[in-house]
Amino acid sequence: MKKIFGVIGDPIGHSMSPAMHNDAFERIGMDASYLPFHVTKENLADAVKGMKAIGVQGFNVTIPHKTEIIPLLDEVDPLASVIGAVNTVVREKGRFKGYNTDGLGYVRALRESFPGSIEDQRVLIIGAGGAARGIYYTLASEKVTQMDVANRTVDKAKQLSDACPYPVDGVSLTLEAAAAQLETYDIIIQTTSIGMAPAIDQKPISLDRLKQGAFVSDIIYNPLQTELLKEAEERRAGTQNGIQMFVHQGALAFEKWTGVYPDVKRMEELVLKQLGGNYANR
Ligand code: ATR
C-alpha cells in the first residue's frame, strides 16, 4: 500500500518540500506520496489526530506550528525538546515522535561549506527566535563553544543562551555592539527575517568591521542573495545562503522516515529550479 507523508503549515502553497521529497521517494523506488496540507492553528490538534488515524507515516511541520505541535505528540526527541520546536514527525510503532532537523540541517550545511573545522571558530549569531535557538543549541551540542548572540531585543538573546543545556562561552549583545566588534568573529550566522520580503533591501548589521577571511551565512534562501550576503561577497568573505540548510533538514527528515540519506546535490538542484520562477532579486 502506498505510504503517505506530508507537510503541515499555514500558509503551505509555496512549500518546496513536496517536489523534493517525492523525487527522493521515486529515486529509492518507494511507493510513497508527500503532500502539502494546509492546517490552520484551530485545526492543528484535529489534523494530528486525523493523520494518526489514517496511517500517515511521517510529516514535516512548518510555520506556525513548530512549537504548538509538541504537546500533541506521543514523544519528543530530547534535542527538539530543549530547542522547543519540532519540524519532523515520524510514526514509530503507531506513535508519533517529534524531532528537530532544522538545527542539525544547518550544521551539516555549514560543515559542508566552511573551509576548516568549525569547533575552534568564534561565532556570532544574529537573531534570537526559533531558528536561532535550533542553530545555537545544535552547534553547542557539537562542541562549538565560542558563540555570542546579537539581537534587537537583547533580553531574548540572553534567555536563549541561558537556557542552553550545553556549555558555551559567550555573551548577549545589541546588534550595534556586535557590529562594533565584528572583527572578532570568524563565522557570522544571520537568522532574522531581515533580507526577506518586505525587508529585502535591509541588513540587520553593518559589515564595516568584518574580519578578513570571515564566513557569513544567511539562513534566508529567497532571495538567494540577501543584501548582507551581497556585501559580504564584495568584501571577499566566504558566504552561504539558506538553500543547503533547507535541503539538509529535508534530507535528515527523509532519512528518519526511510533509513536512506538522499542525494542532497540533486535536492539542491530541484529546489533551485523551483525557485527559478519566483525568487525575488535575480
Ligand atoms: P524564527 O522562528 O524564524 O526565528 P521568530 O522566532 O519570530 O522567527 O524570530 C525572529 C527574529 O528576527 C528575532 O530575533 C527578531 O528580533 P526580536 O527578538 O527583537 O523581535 C528578529 N527580527 C525580526 N524583525 C526584525 C527587525 N525589523 N529588526 C531587527 N530584528 C528583527
XYZ file of C-alpha atoms in Angstrom, residues 51-222:
172
model
C -3.147 11.857 10.368
C -2.574 9.250 13.021
C -5.957 7.614 12.351
C -5.443 7.337 8.594
C -1.925 5.914 8.956
C 0.281 8.810 7.806
C 3.867 7.555 8.168
C 5.574 10.866 8.802
C 5.331 14.580 8.173
C 7.102 17.889 8.369
C 5.828 20.770 10.429
C 6.331 24.351 9.392
C 5.286 27.858 10.417
C 3.277 28.470 12.609
C 3.053 25.014 14.232
C 6.607 24.043 15.207
C 6.109 24.770 18.920
C 2.367 24.189 19.331
C 2.640 20.646 17.989
C 4.858 19.468 20.868
C 2.116 18.623 23.414
C 0.133 16.857 20.675
C 2.857 14.246 20.045
C 3.409 10.947 21.885
C 7.137 11.538 22.299
C 9.693 14.251 21.555
C 13.405 13.772 20.964
C 15.499 15.459 23.721
C 17.261 17.965 21.397
C 13.926 19.010 19.839
C 12.556 19.341 23.327
C 15.294 21.749 24.509
C 15.045 23.689 21.248
C 11.294 23.845 21.827
C 10.442 23.203 18.185
C 9.605 20.140 16.091
C 9.834 20.158 12.301
C 9.762 16.406 11.639
C 7.372 13.746 12.915
C 7.957 10.022 12.491
C 5.446 7.265 13.059
C 7.200 4.714 15.244
C 5.146 1.617 16.219
C 1.958 3.615 15.763
C 3.174 6.524 17.902
C 4.121 9.974 16.623
C 7.617 11.079 17.677
C 8.879 14.608 17.027
C 12.381 15.651 16.002
C 14.110 18.867 15.031
C 16.202 18.557 11.878
C 16.462 22.327 11.259
C 19.385 22.862 13.633
C 21.235 19.746 12.517
C 20.448 20.561 8.871
C 22.055 23.945 9.364
C 25.150 22.472 10.997
C 25.558 19.902 8.187
C 25.280 22.694 5.632
C 27.838 24.805 7.485
C 30.282 21.915 7.762
C 29.864 21.277 4.033
C 30.752 24.855 3.046
C 33.050 26.182 5.757
C 36.682 25.603 4.915
C 38.150 24.002 8.034
C 36.773 22.762 11.328
C 34.026 24.818 12.949
C 34.733 23.840 16.571
C 37.517 26.381 17.164
C 35.832 29.341 15.484
C 34.363 32.378 17.132
C 30.724 32.571 16.097
C 28.188 35.406 16.094
C 24.518 34.507 15.794
C 22.245 37.350 14.722
C 18.677 36.912 15.974
C 17.180 35.060 18.932
C 13.996 33.473 17.571
C 13.159 29.823 16.977
C 15.613 29.392 14.126
C 18.473 30.916 16.138
C 17.692 28.634 19.080
C 17.849 25.494 16.932
C 21.144 26.533 15.395
C 22.756 27.715 18.648
C 21.813 24.595 20.649
C 22.820 22.222 17.878
C 26.175 23.972 17.383
C 26.690 23.874 21.155
C 25.812 20.158 21.190
C 28.543 19.696 18.552
C 31.207 21.421 20.690
C 31.187 24.876 19.132
C 31.780 26.748 22.374
C 32.590 30.353 21.475
C 29.250 31.880 20.482
C 27.787 35.339 21.042
C 24.159 36.195 20.251
C 23.156 39.643 18.990
C 19.519 40.629 18.865
C 17.350 43.738 18.593
C 15.858 42.656 21.940
C 18.928 41.723 23.998
C 16.839 40.056 26.719
C 15.714 37.418 24.260
C 19.328 36.704 23.311
C 20.188 36.276 26.983
C 17.241 33.955 27.587
C 18.305 31.856 24.612
C 21.887 31.399 25.806
C 20.926 30.972 29.479
C 18.630 28.074 28.581
C 21.243 26.216 26.526
C 21.933 22.793 28.080
C 25.448 22.571 26.594
C 28.449 24.645 27.708
C 29.034 27.828 25.696
C 31.387 30.704 26.356
C 29.713 33.862 25.040
C 27.662 36.975 25.671
C 24.394 38.553 24.534
C 24.606 41.942 22.899
C 22.824 44.517 20.801
C 23.149 44.493 17.023
C 25.152 47.733 17.250
C 27.561 46.346 19.855
C 28.142 43.259 17.711
C 28.802 45.439 14.647
C 31.349 47.438 16.641
C 33.399 44.320 17.414
C 32.695 42.390 14.222
C 36.392 41.816 13.551
C 36.439 39.346 16.466
C 34.177 36.818 14.692
C 35.148 34.079 12.231
C 31.607 32.928 11.416
C 28.515 35.157 11.308
C 25.116 33.478 11.129
C 22.091 35.593 10.179
C 18.778 34.094 11.361
C 16.323 37.034 11.374
C 13.771 37.814 8.679
C 15.674 40.941 7.603
C 16.678 40.499 3.982
C 13.481 38.680 3.078
C 10.406 40.435 1.635
C 9.326 43.045 2.640
C 12.721 43.927 4.225
C 14.549 42.882 1.083
C 16.852 45.897 0.877
C 17.823 45.861 4.566
C 20.663 44.359 6.584
C 20.438 43.509 10.301
C 24.022 44.620 10.933
C 26.779 46.681 9.330
C 29.688 44.678 7.933
C 32.149 47.609 8.018
C 34.343 45.848 10.550
C 34.146 42.364 9.022
C 37.301 40.339 9.662
C 39.317 39.380 6.631
C 38.650 35.738 5.791
C 35.407 35.638 7.789
C 32.487 33.474 6.700
C 28.973 34.945 6.500
C 25.974 32.659 6.417
C 22.355 33.714 5.979
C 19.557 31.169 6.500
C 17.316 33.046 4.048
C 17.078 31.416 0.600
C 14.507 33.662 -1.019
